[in-house]
Coordinates of C-alpha atoms in Angstrom, one line a residue:
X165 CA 34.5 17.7 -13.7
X166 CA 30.9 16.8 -12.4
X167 CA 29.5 18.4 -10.0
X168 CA 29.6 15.4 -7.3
X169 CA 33.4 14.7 -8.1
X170 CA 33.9 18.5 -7.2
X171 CA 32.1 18.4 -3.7
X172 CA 33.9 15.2 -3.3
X173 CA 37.5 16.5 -3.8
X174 CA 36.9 19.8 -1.7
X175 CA 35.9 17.4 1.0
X176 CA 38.7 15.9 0.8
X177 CA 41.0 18.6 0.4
X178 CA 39.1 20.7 3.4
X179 CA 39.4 17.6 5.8
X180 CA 43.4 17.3 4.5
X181 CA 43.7 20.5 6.1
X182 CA 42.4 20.3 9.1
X183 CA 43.8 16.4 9.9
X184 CA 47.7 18.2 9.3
X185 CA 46.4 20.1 12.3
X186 CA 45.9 17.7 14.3
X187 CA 41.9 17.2 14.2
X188 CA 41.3 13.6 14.5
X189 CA 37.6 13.6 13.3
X190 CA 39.2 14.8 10.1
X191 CA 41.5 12.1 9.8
X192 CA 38.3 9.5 10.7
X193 CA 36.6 10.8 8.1
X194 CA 38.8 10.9 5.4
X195 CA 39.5 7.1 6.5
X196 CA 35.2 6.8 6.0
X197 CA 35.4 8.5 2.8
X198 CA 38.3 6.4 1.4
X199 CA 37.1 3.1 2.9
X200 CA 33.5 3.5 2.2
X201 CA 34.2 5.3 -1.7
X202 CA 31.5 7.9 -0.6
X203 CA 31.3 11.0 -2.3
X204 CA 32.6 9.3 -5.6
X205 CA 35.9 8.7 -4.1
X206 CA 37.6 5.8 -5.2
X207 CA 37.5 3.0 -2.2
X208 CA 41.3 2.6 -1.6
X209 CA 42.0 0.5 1.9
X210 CA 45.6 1.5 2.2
X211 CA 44.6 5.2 2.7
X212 CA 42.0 4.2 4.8
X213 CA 43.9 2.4 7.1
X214 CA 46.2 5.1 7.1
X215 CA 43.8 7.7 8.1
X216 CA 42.0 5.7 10.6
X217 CA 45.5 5.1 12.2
X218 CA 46.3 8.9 12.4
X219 CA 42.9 9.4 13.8
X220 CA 43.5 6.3 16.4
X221 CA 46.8 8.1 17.1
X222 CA 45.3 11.3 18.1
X223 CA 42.3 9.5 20.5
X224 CA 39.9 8.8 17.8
X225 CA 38.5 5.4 19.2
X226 CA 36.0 5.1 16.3
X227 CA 39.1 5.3 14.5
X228 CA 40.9 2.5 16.0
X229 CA 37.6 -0.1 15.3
X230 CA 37.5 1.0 11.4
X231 CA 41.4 0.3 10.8
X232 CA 41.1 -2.6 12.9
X233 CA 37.7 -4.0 11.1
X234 CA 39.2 -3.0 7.6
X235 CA 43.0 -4.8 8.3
X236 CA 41.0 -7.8 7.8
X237 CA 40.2 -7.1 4.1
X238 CA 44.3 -6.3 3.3
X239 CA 47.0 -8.2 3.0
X240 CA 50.5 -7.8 5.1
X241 CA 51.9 -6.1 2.5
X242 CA 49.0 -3.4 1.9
X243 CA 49.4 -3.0 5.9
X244 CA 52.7 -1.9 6.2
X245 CA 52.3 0.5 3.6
X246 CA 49.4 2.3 5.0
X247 CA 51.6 2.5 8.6
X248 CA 55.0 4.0 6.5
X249 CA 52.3 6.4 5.1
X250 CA 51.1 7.4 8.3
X251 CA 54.4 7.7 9.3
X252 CA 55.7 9.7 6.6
X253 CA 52.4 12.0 7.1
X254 CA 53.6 12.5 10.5
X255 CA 57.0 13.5 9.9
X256 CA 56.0 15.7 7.4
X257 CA 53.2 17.2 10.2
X258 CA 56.3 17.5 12.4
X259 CA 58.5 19.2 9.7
X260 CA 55.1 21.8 9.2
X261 CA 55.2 22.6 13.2
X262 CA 58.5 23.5 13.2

């Protein structure tokens, strides 16, 4: 695995972490790193959106612009499914509290 691809995945992984406690400048910038592909990530707007969400949910304004600038680029469908998947991240959240 190359070295970038490594740094990339830990940052993801590390920022995972702290958005399942809540932090919602982890959750904005795991919505940067999948909407932007930085880091060698693969761009993929549906988790995006999905993390931009969970950071607008928890007061992230900068949050609420990206998902609301990036909606533009996805269809209906590709919506929905980034909102079941922050839904189902936030059951699971939920299910980890208790």
């Amino acid at each position: 695995m190359a070295s970038s691809l490594k740094s990339a995945m830990f940052l993801i992984e590390s920022r995972m972490e702290d958005a399942a406690r809540g932090d919602a400048d982890a959750c904005y910038e795991l919505g940067i790193a999948y909407s932007s592909g930085s880091g060698g990530i693969d761009v993929d707007l549906i988790q995006a959106h999905k993390w931009f969400n969970l950071a607008a949910l928890n007061g992230n304004e900068r949050g609420h612009e990206c998902r609301s600038e990036i909606a533009w680029d996805m269809t209906a469908r590709e919506i929905a499914e980034a909102q079941r998947q922050a839904r189902a991240w936030l059951g699971a959240a939920a299910r980890r509290a208790a």
